[in-house]
Amino acid sequence: GTEGKTSRGILERLDAGEVVIGDGGFVFALEKRGYVQAGPWTPEAAAEHPEAVRQLHREFLRAGANVMQTFTFYASDDKLENRGNKQRFTGQQINEAACDLAREVANEGDALVAGGVSQTPSYLSCKSEDEVKAIFMKQIEVFVKKNVDFLIAEYFEHVEEAEWAVQVLKTTGKPVAASLCIGPDGDLNRVSPGDCAVRLVNAGAHIVGINCHFDPETCLKTVKLMMEGVKKAGLKAHFMIQPLAYHTPDCGCQGFIDLPEFPFSLEPRILTRWDMQKYAREAYNAGIRYIGGCCGFEPYHTRALAEELAPERGFLPAGSEKHGNWGSSLALHTKPWVRARARRDYWETLKPASGRPMCPSMSTPDSWGVTKGHADLMQQKEATSQEQLKALFDKAAHSH
C-alpha cells in the first residue's frame, strides 16, 4: 500500500528528541555497482534495474537507516535531457518506480519515505523564479501522488534557489527539510551559513542543514554556524547533517567536485567505520538529531552511526548481528595478533596508512571560480561538442 505502516512522522520523532539515521549516497553506491553513469548521475536504474535499487534500500535499512530517500536525484526532465543524455524512460516513470521501491522497503522496517528535489540546471542558466518553481512543482506531483512521508530540498549551492524549492514543497502540507551543499564560507553568493539557515526557516523549512560536498568535520562546522544563526534570530528548527564519506580537508568553497580525484579516484579518502562513529558522536553532541550520509556512504558506514548511537536509541540495527562492538568479533579470529585487535582503543587511535608512498596526503583543488550566470555553466540539451571539450582541456592544462 502507499500508506506507511509507521504512524510516527519525522517531526514527531525529532520533537521527541529521537535520533533519525539517514541513508547513504545512492548515486555513488550504484555507480560503483554498475547501475548509474557518472557525469549525468541520473537515477534511471529505478526503472531499469529495480532489483539493484531495492537491494541497496534493504542494506541501508538493515544498517539502521530510518529514512529511505526515493532514488529520484536529478530526475527532472531538464536534467535527464541535459547534454545529449538520451533516456528510455520519462522522469515520471523513473520517479514513480523510485517511490514504490522506497515505500516497499520502508514498510519492511521502522523507516519513513522522503522525496527529494535538488538544484536545477535551469537556475544555473539564470531562468526566472517562475520557471525554476515550475520544475519543482512538476517533480513534487509524484511525491504527493505516492504519498511520501516528508520532503527534502537537498543539494543546493545557492540559498535563493533552495528558498524557492522550500516554498513549493510547503504547498503539499508535508514536513519539509532543506539541506544546502555549502561549507563554512557560505553559499556561492557568499551568504553566510547562519543567514542561509534563517532564510530557509523563514521560507517554511522544519529541518535545515547540510549535505554532500564536504566531509563530516567540515559539514559539522557549517551546521553549527546554521544553528547559531537560527538561535540568534530567535527562531526554532531541527537540524540535519548528511556529509560525504570522504575526507576533504583540502577543499575550496565548491567542495569535493573541485578535487582532481573527483569522481573516479576518491577511494584513498574514504572514512573508516571508526571515523564514522566519531562523526556520529560529535553530531549528536552538537544537538543534531537527523544524522545520515551522502556520496561515498556504504551500508557499513550507516551501521557505524547506528552502533555509536545505540546507547541513546536503546537498540542496535539488524546488521550488527554480524558485527561486534569496536571489533570485538575479532576475538574469534585464528591469528593471535588479530585477536589482539578486538578492542576499542586499538581502532580508535589507529592512523590508517594509504599504502601509496608516492602520493600526497592533500591535493590542490581546481577552483575555476565560476558560478551561476557564467558562460561555462550555461546548460544545454545537445551533447557537449568536441570544441567545447577542447576548450575545457586547454583551460585545465593552463590551470595546473
Tab-separated table of N, CA and C in Angstrom, residues 352-358:
chain	number	residue	atom	x	y	z
A	352	PRO	N	45.357	5.005	9.888
A	352	PRO	CA	45.468	4.066	8.767
A	352	PRO	C	46.366	4.607	7.650
A	353	ALA	N	47.236	3.761	7.128
A	353	ALA	CA	48.106	4.149	6.011
A	353	ALA	C	47.344	3.983	4.698
A	354	SER	N	47.733	4.759	3.675
A	354	SER	CA	47.070	4.613	2.371
A	354	SER	C	47.801	3.605	1.499
A	355	GLY	N	49.034	3.234	1.873
A	355	GLY	CA	49.780	2.286	1.063
A	355	GLY	C	50.222	2.858	-0.273
A	356	ARG	N	50.288	4.209	-0.358
A	356	ARG	CA	50.674	4.859	-1.623
A	356	ARG	C	51.851	5.795	-1.370
A	357	PRO	N	53.067	5.238	-1.336
A	357	PRO	CA	54.227	6.039	-0.910
A	357	PRO	C	54.510	7.272	-1.768
A	358	MET	N	54.120	7.273	-3.047
A	358	MET	CA	54.430	8.427	-3.895
A	358	MET	C	53.310	9.471	-3.917
